[in-house]
Coordinates of C-alpha atoms in Angstrom, one line a residue:
Chain A
M28 CA 34.3 5.0 3.3
A29 CA 32.5 7.5 1.1
Q30 CA 33.4 11.1 1.8
S31 CA 30.8 13.8 1.7
I32 CA 31.6 16.3 -1.0
L33 CA 30.6 19.9 -0.2
P34 CA 29.5 21.9 -3.2
A35 CA 31.5 25.1 -3.5
V36 CA 30.8 28.4 -5.3
R37 CA 33.3 31.2 -5.8
D38 CA 31.3 34.1 -7.1
V39 CA 28.3 36.1 -5.9
T40 CA 26.0 35.2 -8.8
A41 CA 26.4 31.5 -8.1
L42 CA 25.8 32.1 -4.4
R43 CA 22.7 34.1 -5.0
D44 CA 21.4 31.6 -7.5
A45 CA 21.7 28.8 -4.9
V46 CA 20.1 30.9 -2.1
R47 CA 17.3 32.0 -4.5
A48 CA 16.5 28.4 -5.4
W49 CA 16.2 27.5 -1.7
R50 CA 14.0 30.5 -1.0
K51 CA 11.7 29.6 -3.8
A52 CA 11.3 26.2 -2.3
G53 CA 10.3 27.9 1.0
L54 CA 13.5 27.0 2.8
R55 CA 15.2 29.0 5.5
V56 CA 18.9 29.8 5.1
G57 CA 21.7 30.3 7.6
L58 CA 25.1 31.7 7.0
V59 CA 28.3 31.0 9.0
P60 CA 31.1 33.4 8.0
T61 CA 34.6 32.0 8.6
M62 CA 38.3 32.6 7.8
G63 CA 38.8 28.8 7.5
A64 CA 41.3 26.9 9.7
L65 CA 38.1 25.4 11.2
H66 CA 37.8 23.9 14.6
E67 CA 35.0 22.7 16.8
G68 CA 33.9 26.3 17.5
H69 CA 33.0 26.9 13.8
L70 CA 31.3 23.5 13.6
S71 CA 29.1 24.3 16.6
L72 CA 28.0 27.4 14.6
V73 CA 27.1 25.2 11.6
R74 CA 25.2 22.8 13.8
A75 CA 23.4 25.7 15.5
A76 CA 22.5 27.1 12.0
K77 CA 21.2 23.7 10.9
E78 CA 18.9 23.5 14.0
R79 CA 17.3 26.9 13.0
C80 CA 17.5 26.6 9.2
D81 CA 16.9 24.2 6.3
R82 CA 20.1 25.0 4.5
V83 CA 23.5 26.3 5.8
V84 CA 26.1 28.3 3.8
A85 CA 29.6 28.6 5.2
S86 CA 31.9 31.3 3.8
L87 CA 35.6 30.9 3.8
F88 CA 37.6 34.1 3.2
V89 CA 40.8 35.2 4.9
N90 CA 40.0 38.9 4.8
P91 CA 43.2 41.0 4.2
R92 CA 41.4 44.2 5.3
Q93 CA 41.2 43.1 9.0
F94 CA 44.9 42.4 9.3
A95 CA 47.5 45.2 9.9
P96 CA 50.7 45.0 7.8
H97 CA 52.6 43.6 10.8
E98 CA 50.0 41.0 11.6
D99 CA 49.7 37.3 10.6
F100 CA 47.7 37.5 7.3
E101 CA 50.4 35.6 5.4
R102 CA 50.9 32.8 7.9
Y103 CA 47.2 32.5 8.8
P104 CA 46.5 28.8 8.5
R105 CA 44.7 27.8 5.2
D106 CA 43.3 24.3 4.4
E107 CA 40.2 24.5 2.2
G108 CA 40.2 20.8 1.5
G109 CA 40.2 19.9 5.2
D110 CA 37.7 22.7 6.1
S111 CA 35.4 21.5 3.4
Q112 CA 35.3 18.0 4.8
M113 CA 34.7 19.2 8.3
L114 CA 31.8 21.5 7.1
A115 CA 30.1 18.7 5.2
G116 CA 30.4 16.5 8.3
A117 CA 28.7 19.1 10.4
G118 CA 25.7 19.4 8.0
C119 CA 26.8 22.4 5.9
D120 CA 25.2 22.5 2.4
L121 CA 27.3 25.0 0.5
L122 CA 30.7 26.6 0.7
F123 CA 31.2 30.1 -0.5
A124 CA 34.9 30.6 -1.0
P125 CA 35.6 33.8 -3.0
E126 CA 38.9 34.9 -4.3
R127 CA 40.2 38.3 -3.2
G128 CA 39.2 40.0 -6.5
V129 CA 35.6 38.9 -6.0
M130 CA 35.5 40.6 -2.6
Y131 CA 37.6 43.6 -3.4
P132 CA 37.4 44.3 -7.2
E133 CA 39.5 47.0 -8.9
G134 CA 38.5 50.4 -7.5
F135 CA 37.0 49.1 -4.3
A136 CA 36.6 52.2 -2.1
T137 CA 33.9 51.7 0.5
S138 CA 34.2 51.1 4.3
V139 CA 31.6 50.4 7.0
I140 CA 32.6 52.1 10.3
V141 CA 30.9 51.4 13.6
A142 CA 31.8 54.1 16.1
D143 CA 31.0 53.3 19.7
V144 CA 31.4 49.6 20.4
S145 CA 34.4 49.2 18.2
V146 CA 36.4 52.0 19.9
P147 CA 37.7 50.5 23.2
L148 CA 39.6 47.2 23.9
E149 CA 40.4 45.5 20.6
G150 CA 39.8 48.9 18.9
D151 CA 42.7 50.4 21.0
F152 CA 45.1 47.6 20.1
R153 CA 44.0 46.8 16.6
P154 CA 42.7 50.1 15.2
H155 CA 42.3 48.8 11.6
F156 CA 40.5 45.6 12.7
F157 CA 36.8 46.4 13.1
G158 CA 36.7 48.6 10.0
G159 CA 37.9 45.5 8.1
V160 CA 35.5 43.2 9.9
A161 CA 32.5 45.5 9.5
T162 CA 33.1 46.0 5.8
V163 CA 33.6 42.3 4.9
V164 CA 30.7 41.1 7.1
T165 CA 28.4 43.7 5.6
K166 CA 29.4 42.3 2.2
L167 CA 28.9 38.7 3.1
L168 CA 25.5 39.4 4.6
L169 CA 24.4 41.2 1.5
Q170 CA 25.9 38.7 -0.9
C171 CA 24.1 35.9 0.7
L172 CA 21.1 37.6 2.4
P173 CA 20.4 34.6 4.7
D174 CA 17.7 34.6 7.3
V175 CA 20.2 34.3 10.1
A176 CA 24.0 34.7 10.4
L177 CA 25.8 33.1 13.3
F178 CA 29.0 34.3 15.0
G179 CA 30.9 32.9 18.0
E180 CA 30.9 34.8 21.3
K181 CA 34.6 34.1 21.6
D182 CA 35.0 37.3 19.4
Y183 CA 32.6 39.1 21.7
Q184 CA 33.4 42.7 20.8
Q185 CA 33.2 41.7 17.1
L186 CA 29.8 40.2 17.7
L187 CA 28.6 43.5 19.2
V188 CA 30.0 45.4 16.3
I189 CA 28.2 43.1 13.8
K190 CA 24.9 43.3 15.7
K191 CA 25.2 47.1 15.7
L192 CA 26.0 47.5 12.0
A193 CA 23.2 45.1 11.0
R194 CA 20.7 47.1 13.0
D195 CA 22.0 50.5 12.0
L196 CA 22.2 49.7 8.3
D197 CA 18.8 47.8 8.3
I198 CA 20.4 44.6 7.0
P199 CA 17.5 42.2 6.9
V200 CA 19.3 39.4 8.6
E201 CA 19.1 38.1 12.2
I202 CA 22.5 38.1 13.9
L203 CA 22.9 35.3 16.4
G204 CA 25.8 34.9 18.9
C205 CA 26.7 31.3 20.0
P206 CA 28.7 30.2 23.1
T207 CA 32.5 29.8 23.0
V208 CA 33.6 26.2 22.5
R209 CA 36.6 25.3 24.8
E210 CA 39.3 22.7 25.0
H211 CA 39.4 20.3 28.1
D212 CA 41.4 22.8 30.1
G213 CA 39.0 25.6 29.2
L214 CA 41.1 27.3 26.5
A215 CA 38.8 29.0 24.0
M216 CA 39.1 27.3 20.6
S217 CA 40.8 29.5 18.1
S218 CA 42.5 29.0 14.7
R219 CA 45.5 30.9 16.2
N220 CA 46.0 28.2 19.0
A221 CA 47.9 26.3 16.2
Y222 CA 50.7 28.8 16.6
L223 CA 51.4 27.8 20.2
S224 CA 54.4 25.8 21.2
E225 CA 53.8 23.0 23.7
D226 CA 54.9 25.2 26.6
E227 CA 52.8 28.1 25.5
R228 CA 49.8 25.8 25.0
R229 CA 50.1 24.8 28.7
I230 CA 50.2 28.4 29.8
A231 CA 47.3 29.3 27.5
G232 CA 44.9 27.2 29.5
R233 CA 45.4 29.5 32.5
L234 CA 43.7 32.5 30.7
N235 CA 40.2 31.2 31.2
L236 CA 40.8 30.1 34.8
I237 CA 42.2 33.5 35.7
L238 CA 39.2 35.2 34.2
H239 CA 36.9 32.9 36.2
D240 CA 38.8 33.8 39.4
A241 CA 38.3 37.5 38.6
I242 CA 34.6 37.0 38.2
K243 CA 34.5 35.2 41.5
A244 CA 36.3 38.0 43.2
V245 CA 33.9 40.6 41.8
R246 CA 30.9 38.5 42.8
H247 CA 32.4 38.5 46.4
G248 CA 32.5 42.2 46.4
A249 CA 36.0 43.1 45.1
P250 CA 36.1 46.5 43.4
I251 CA 36.2 46.1 39.6
A252 CA 39.5 47.9 39.1
D253 CA 41.2 45.7 41.7
A254 CA 39.9 42.5 40.0
E255 CA 41.1 43.7 36.6
A256 CA 44.6 44.5 38.0
E257 CA 44.8 41.3 39.9
A258 CA 43.9 39.2 36.9
S259 CA 46.5 41.0 34.8
R260 CA 49.1 40.3 37.4
H261 CA 48.2 36.6 37.5
L262 CA 48.4 36.4 33.7
T263 CA 52.0 37.8 33.8
A264 CA 52.9 35.5 36.7
A265 CA 51.5 32.5 34.7
G266 CA 53.9 33.3 31.8
F267 CA 51.9 35.5 29.4
T268 CA 54.4 37.8 27.7
V269 CA 52.2 40.9 27.5
V270 CA 48.7 41.6 28.7
D271 CA 46.9 44.0 26.3
Y272 CA 43.9 44.3 28.6
V273 CA 41.7 42.7 31.2
A274 CA 38.5 44.7 31.4
I275 CA 35.1 44.3 33.1
R276 CA 32.6 46.2 30.9
H277 CA 28.9 46.6 30.2
A278 CA 27.9 43.6 28.2
E279 CA 26.1 45.6 25.5
T280 CA 27.9 48.9 25.3
L281 CA 31.4 47.9 26.6
A282 CA 31.4 51.1 28.7
P283 CA 33.1 51.0 32.1
V284 CA 30.8 49.8 34.8
S285 CA 30.7 50.4 38.5
D286 CA 28.8 47.2 39.5
A287 CA 28.9 43.8 38.0
S288 CA 25.2 43.4 36.9
S289 CA 25.1 42.9 33.1
A290 CA 28.9 43.0 32.9
R291 CA 31.3 41.0 30.8
I292 CA 35.0 40.3 31.4
L293 CA 37.2 40.5 28.4
A294 CA 40.9 40.0 28.0
A295 CA 43.7 39.9 25.4
A296 CA 47.2 38.7 26.1
W297 CA 50.3 37.5 24.2
L298 CA 52.2 34.3 24.5
G299 CA 55.3 35.0 22.5
K300 CA 54.1 35.9 19.0
T301 CA 50.6 34.7 19.5
R302 CA 47.8 36.9 20.7
L303 CA 44.9 35.2 22.6
I304 CA 41.6 36.7 23.5
D305 CA 38.8 35.4 25.8
N306 CA 35.7 36.7 27.5
M307 CA 32.9 35.6 29.8
A308 CA 29.7 36.8 31.4
V309 CA 30.2 38.2 34.9
Chain B
M50 CA -12.4 66.7 -8.6
A51 CA -11.3 63.6 -6.8
Q52 CA -7.7 63.8 -5.6
S53 CA -5.5 60.7 -5.6
I54 CA -4.5 59.7 -2.1
L55 CA -1.0 58.2 -1.8
P56 CA -0.7 55.5 0.9
A57 CA 2.1 56.4 3.3
V58 CA 4.1 54.1 5.7
R59 CA 6.4 55.4 8.4
D60 CA 8.3 52.4 9.7
V61 CA 10.5 49.8 8.1
T62 CA 8.2 46.8 8.9
A63 CA 5.3 48.4 7.1
L64 CA 7.5 49.2 4.1
R65 CA 8.9 45.7 4.0
D66 CA 5.4 44.2 4.3
A67 CA 4.2 46.2 1.3
V68 CA 7.3 45.3 -0.8
R69 CA 7.1 41.7 0.1
A70 CA 3.4 41.5 -0.9
W71 CA 4.3 43.0 -4.3
R72 CA 7.2 40.6 -4.8
K73 CA 5.0 37.6 -3.9
A74 CA 2.7 38.8 -6.7
G75 CA 5.7 38.8 -9.1
L76 CA 5.9 42.6 -9.4
R77 CA 9.0 44.6 -9.9
V78 CA 9.7 47.4 -7.5
G79 CA 11.4 50.8 -8.0
L80 CA 12.6 53.2 -5.3
V81 CA 13.0 57.0 -5.7
P82 CA 14.7 58.5 -2.6
T83 CA 14.0 62.2 -2.0
M84 CA 14.3 64.8 0.6
G85 CA 10.8 66.2 -0.4
A86 CA 10.3 69.7 -1.7
L87 CA 9.6 68.0 -5.0
H88 CA 9.8 69.4 -8.4
E89 CA 9.6 68.1 -12.0
G90 CA 13.1 66.5 -11.6
H91 CA 11.8 64.2 -8.9
L92 CA 8.7 63.4 -10.8
S93 CA 10.7 62.5 -13.9
L94 CA 12.4 59.9 -11.7
V95 CA 9.1 58.5 -10.6
R96 CA 7.9 58.3 -14.2
A97 CA 11.2 56.6 -15.2
A98 CA 10.7 54.1 -12.4
K99 CA 7.2 53.4 -13.4
E100 CA 8.4 52.6 -17.0
R101 CA 10.8 50.0 -15.6
C102 CA 8.8 48.7 -12.6
D103 CA 5.3 47.7 -11.7
R104 CA 5.3 49.5 -8.4
V105 CA 7.2 52.7 -7.3
V106 CA 8.0 53.7 -3.7
A107 CA 9.2 57.2 -3.0
S108 CA 11.0 58.0 0.2
L109 CA 10.8 61.4 1.9
F110 CA 13.4 62.0 4.6
V111 CA 15.3 65.2 5.1
N112 CA 18.5 63.6 6.3
P113 CA 20.2 65.6 9.1
R114 CA 23.5 63.7 8.7
Q115 CA 24.2 65.2 5.3
F116 CA 23.9 68.8 6.5
A117 CA 26.7 70.5 8.4
P118 CA 25.7 72.6 11.4
H119 CA 26.0 75.9 9.5
E120 CA 23.9 74.6 6.5
D121 CA 20.2 74.8 5.7
F122 CA 18.8 71.7 7.4
E123 CA 16.3 73.8 9.5
R124 CA 15.1 76.0 6.6
Y125 CA 15.1 73.2 4.0
P126 CA 11.6 73.4 2.5
R127 CA 9.1 70.8 3.8
D128 CA 5.6 70.1 2.4
E129 CA 4.6 66.4 2.8
G130 CA 1.0 67.1 1.7
G131 CA 2.0 68.8 -1.5
D132 CA 4.7 66.3 -2.2
S133 CA 2.3 63.4 -1.7
Q134 CA -0.1 64.8 -4.2
M135 CA 2.6 65.3 -6.8
L136 CA 3.9 61.8 -6.3
A137 CA 0.5 60.3 -6.7
G138 CA 0.0 62.2 -9.9
A139 CA 3.2 60.9 -11.3
G140 CA 2.2 57.3 -10.7
C141 CA 3.9 56.6 -7.3
D142 CA 2.3 53.8 -5.4
L143 CA 3.7 54.3 -1.8
L144 CA 5.3 57.0 0.2
F145 CA 7.9 56.0 2.8
A146 CA 8.2 58.9 5.2
P147 CA 10.1 57.9 8.3
E148 CA 10.6 60.0 11.4
R149 CA 14.2 60.7 12.4
G150 CA 14.0 58.1 15.2
V151 CA 13.2 55.4 12.7
M152 CA 16.3 56.2 10.7
Y153 CA 18.6 57.0 13.5
P154 CA 17.5 55.2 16.7
E155 CA 19.1 55.6 20.1
G156 CA 22.7 54.4 19.9
F157 CA 23.0 54.7 16.1
A158 CA 26.8 54.5 15.4
T159 CA 27.4 53.2 11.9
S160 CA 28.7 55.1 8.8
V161 CA 29.3 54.1 5.2
I162 CA 32.3 55.9 3.8
V163 CA 33.2 55.9 0.1
A164 CA 36.8 57.0 -0.3
D165 CA 37.8 57.9 -3.9
V166 CA 34.9 59.5 -5.8
S167 CA 33.7 61.3 -2.7
V168 CA 37.0 63.1 -2.0
P169 CA 37.3 65.9 -4.6
L170 CA 34.8 68.8 -5.6
E171 CA 31.8 68.5 -3.2
G172 CA 33.9 66.5 -0.9
D173 CA 36.3 69.4 -0.6
F174 CA 33.6 72.0 0.1
R175 CA 31.2 69.8 2.1
P176 CA 33.4 67.3 3.9
H177 CA 30.5 65.8 6.0
F178 CA 28.2 65.5 3.0
F179 CA 28.9 62.2 1.3
G180 CA 29.3 60.3 4.6
G181 CA 25.8 61.3 5.4
V182 CA 24.5 60.6 1.9
A183 CA 26.2 57.2 1.7
T184 CA 24.9 56.1 5.1
V185 CA 21.3 57.1 4.5
V186 CA 21.1 55.8 1.0
T187 CA 22.6 52.4 2.1
K188 CA 19.8 52.3 4.8
L189 CA 17.0 53.3 2.3
L190 CA 18.2 50.6 -0.2
L191 CA 18.3 47.9 2.5
Q192 CA 15.0 49.0 4.1
C193 CA 13.2 48.7 0.8
L194 CA 15.3 46.3 -1.2
P195 CA 13.8 47.4 -4.5
D196 CA 14.9 46.0 -7.9
V197 CA 16.1 49.4 -9.0
A198 CA 16.7 52.8 -7.3
L199 CA 16.7 56.0 -9.4
F200 CA 18.8 59.2 -8.8
G201 CA 19.1 62.4 -10.7
E202 CA 22.3 63.2 -12.6
K203 CA 22.0 66.8 -11.3
D204 CA 23.8 65.5 -8.2
Y205 CA 26.3 63.8 -10.4
Q206 CA 29.0 63.1 -7.9
Q207 CA 26.4 61.8 -5.5
L208 CA 25.3 59.4 -8.2
L209 CA 28.9 58.1 -8.6
V210 CA 29.2 57.7 -4.8
I211 CA 25.9 55.7 -4.7
K212 CA 26.9 53.5 -7.6
K213 CA 30.2 52.8 -5.9
L214 CA 28.8 51.9 -2.5
A215 CA 26.1 49.7 -4.0
R216 CA 28.7 47.8 -6.0
D217 CA 31.3 47.6 -3.2
L218 CA 28.9 46.5 -0.5
D219 CA 27.1 44.1 -2.9
I220 CA 23.7 45.7 -2.3
P221 CA 21.4 43.7 -4.7
V222 CA 19.8 46.8 -6.2
E223 CA 20.4 48.3 -9.7
I224 CA 21.3 52.0 -9.4
L225 CA 20.0 54.1 -12.3
G226 CA 21.0 57.7 -13.0
C227 CA 18.4 59.9 -14.9
P228 CA 19.0 63.2 -16.9
T229 CA 18.7 66.5 -15.1
V230 CA 15.4 68.3 -15.7
R231 CA 15.8 72.0 -16.4
E232 CA 13.8 75.2 -16.4
H233 CA 13.1 77.1 -19.7
D234 CA 16.4 79.0 -19.3
G235 CA 18.3 75.8 -18.6
L236 CA 18.6 76.2 -14.9
A237 CA 18.8 72.7 -13.3
M238 CA 15.7 72.1 -11.2
S239 CA 16.5 72.0 -7.5
S240 CA 14.6 72.3 -4.3
R241 CA 17.0 75.1 -3.3
N242 CA 16.0 77.3 -6.3
A243 CA 13.1 78.3 -4.0
Y244 CA 15.6 80.3 -1.9
L245 CA 16.5 82.6 -4.8
S246 CA 15.3 86.2 -5.1
E247 CA 14.0 87.4 -8.4
D248 CA 17.3 89.0 -9.3
E249 CA 19.3 85.9 -8.2
R250 CA 16.9 83.7 -10.2
R251 CA 17.8 85.6 -13.3
I252 CA 21.5 85.3 -12.7
A253 CA 21.1 81.5 -11.9
G254 CA 20.1 80.8 -15.4
R255 CA 23.6 81.8 -16.6
L256 CA 25.2 78.8 -14.8
N257 CA 24.2 76.2 -17.4
L258 CA 25.0 78.5 -20.3
I259 CA 28.5 79.3 -19.1
L260 CA 29.2 75.5 -18.7
H261 CA 27.9 75.0 -22.2
D262 CA 30.3 77.6 -23.4
A263 CA 33.2 75.9 -21.6
I264 CA 32.3 72.6 -23.2
K265 CA 32.3 74.3 -26.6
A266 CA 35.7 75.9 -26.0
V267 CA 37.2 72.5 -25.0
R268 CA 35.7 70.8 -28.0
H269 CA 37.4 73.6 -30.1
G270 CA 40.7 72.8 -28.6
A271 CA 41.0 75.1 -25.5
P272 CA 43.2 73.6 -22.8
I273 CA 41.1 72.2 -19.9
A274 CA 42.6 74.5 -17.2
D275 CA 41.9 77.6 -19.4
A276 CA 38.3 76.6 -20.0
E277 CA 37.8 76.0 -16.3
A278 CA 39.3 79.4 -15.4
E279 CA 37.4 81.2 -18.1
A280 CA 34.1 79.7 -16.9
S281 CA 34.8 80.7 -13.4
R282 CA 35.5 84.3 -14.4
H283 CA 32.3 84.4 -16.4
L284 CA 30.3 83.2 -13.4
T285 CA 31.7 85.9 -11.3
A286 CA 31.1 88.5 -14.0
A287 CA 27.5 87.3 -14.3
G288 CA 26.9 88.0 -10.6
F289 CA 27.7 84.8 -8.8
T290 CA 29.0 85.7 -5.3
V291 CA 31.5 82.9 -4.9
V292 CA 32.6 80.1 -7.3
D293 CA 33.5 76.9 -5.3
Y294 CA 34.7 75.1 -8.4
V295 CA 34.4 74.6 -12.1
A296 CA 36.1 71.4 -13.0
I297 CA 36.4 69.1 -16.0
R298 CA 37.0 65.6 -14.8
H299 CA 36.8 62.0 -15.8
A300 CA 33.2 61.1 -15.9
E301 CA 33.6 57.9 -13.9
T302 CA 36.5 58.6 -11.5
L303 CA 36.4 62.4 -11.3
A304 CA 40.1 62.3 -11.7
P305 CA 41.7 65.3 -13.6
V306 CA 41.9 64.6 -17.3
S307 CA 44.2 65.9 -20.0
D308 CA 41.7 65.4 -22.9
A309 CA 38.0 65.8 -23.1
S310 CA 37.0 62.2 -24.1
S311 CA 34.7 60.7 -21.4
A312 CA 34.9 63.9 -19.4
R313 CA 32.2 65.8 -17.4
I314 CA 32.1 69.4 -16.4
L315 CA 30.9 70.1 -12.9
A316 CA 30.4 73.4 -11.0
A317 CA 29.3 74.8 -7.7
A318 CA 28.7 78.5 -7.1
W319 CA 26.9 80.7 -4.7
L320 CA 24.2 83.4 -5.2
G321 CA 24.0 85.1 -1.9
K322 CA 23.2 82.4 0.6
T323 CA 22.2 79.9 -2.0
R324 CA 24.6 77.3 -3.3
L325 CA 23.8 76.0 -6.8
I326 CA 25.4 73.0 -8.6
D327 CA 25.3 71.8 -12.1
N328 CA 27.1 69.4 -14.5
M329 CA 27.1 68.2 -18.1
A330 CA 28.8 65.6 -20.3
V331 CA 31.7 67.2 -22.2

């Protein structure tokens, strides 16, 4: 069986040459930024990009600046060959896979900081994270200058941060969020699910169900603080080691809310050494 | 006598429409960002842009984010009518003059921070300054997306900060520094020279001469620290109220240097309530 071969570029000049040629031909270009270790969630972004665009670029870069020293940068799963095949199968046209020195050359000194939506929740627990994400995504958007860039709603707060920076810095790219893709038991797909033991994987499936229950409770009139606390207790009872947060917040600003209209529930919890996040519209 | 009328746009969509039309016609576009209160220094940038490009946009925006609360944002000179005529006379094709709400809409929350070259000298004395400059220049570059953007060497450290952010964030615009334009006595042209009394104006002309003397001393073998201290003493003796710094630094990194090859001398000093800066190659 013939395998599709996905062309790959590793520097910004080659990326821009490809995009410029497409634009000259009147084609619309989509970008799907990834850190590799691809799963069906990433592929759904490629397919959504292909529906809206003539050509789709996927980037693959495990960004050291969004990992703290104690986090999993070194063991983060890497498989460019496998990723490349999956991308080609989903209709991707070009892989942009830069080395670290291309992204952060000698003397690199610039950061993009988004204040408000990056402060709570993930910002509390991973204070370095959104600075790293905002900077690398700004770079990827400006390196490629696609018509549209697609990000999963699974990293919901990240999506808000990226929408905010693109608007605030006048980056001429449409930012599109796409629905979380889930396993059969509802577990949000994540490259980090590969870290889970068999036992942990079973427990992991409870996260989305417990958030669904919290949404139901709020819809039936439970006070928001009670629903958050109850969900947190259920996570611990289900076997989660530590619950970083369960929070019902305004879906655009992430500010605390007193009623559930335009709210989102977001959670982060640990299973052993693996940190899982999930979120849903309330 | 017929006066040239410079077309003006006040929002990003109109700016992009104009630039897009020029690009479609195969024209090369230059951008000269200004805070208005124009003088021959700004006009030299417009002329340099016109030499390199087919069309030149000048922006006029007094950026509140680069002024500290105690600084001169309120009294900074403003004369759009006069500026517009001067720009038209120098060959500018379009004025981009956004209101504050266009640049910083409700909920604006993003900053561009350049670490290394923005830390010393001006960064010591105006800690808010380069954050404000880096953010607004990033916006202006991305709003217009010209082929080249031109900045005066009179704000030398600012030029280094802008070159660094454009490279680090992969902004697809060439950043070009242009020589400082000076009055007959060598005083670097600056919108803030308008603040000077007649007496202060006379003293102001000494700044560039004292820096020239320091360069001569270093070239004749004077130790760098001695030349800096001597220049500072001469400024005070000439009538400058406070000397913020006289520093001989590496011309690219602004790091302290032990010899004068690829060095730059930079100074900031006060005359009453007016702060003057100047710099030269050593």
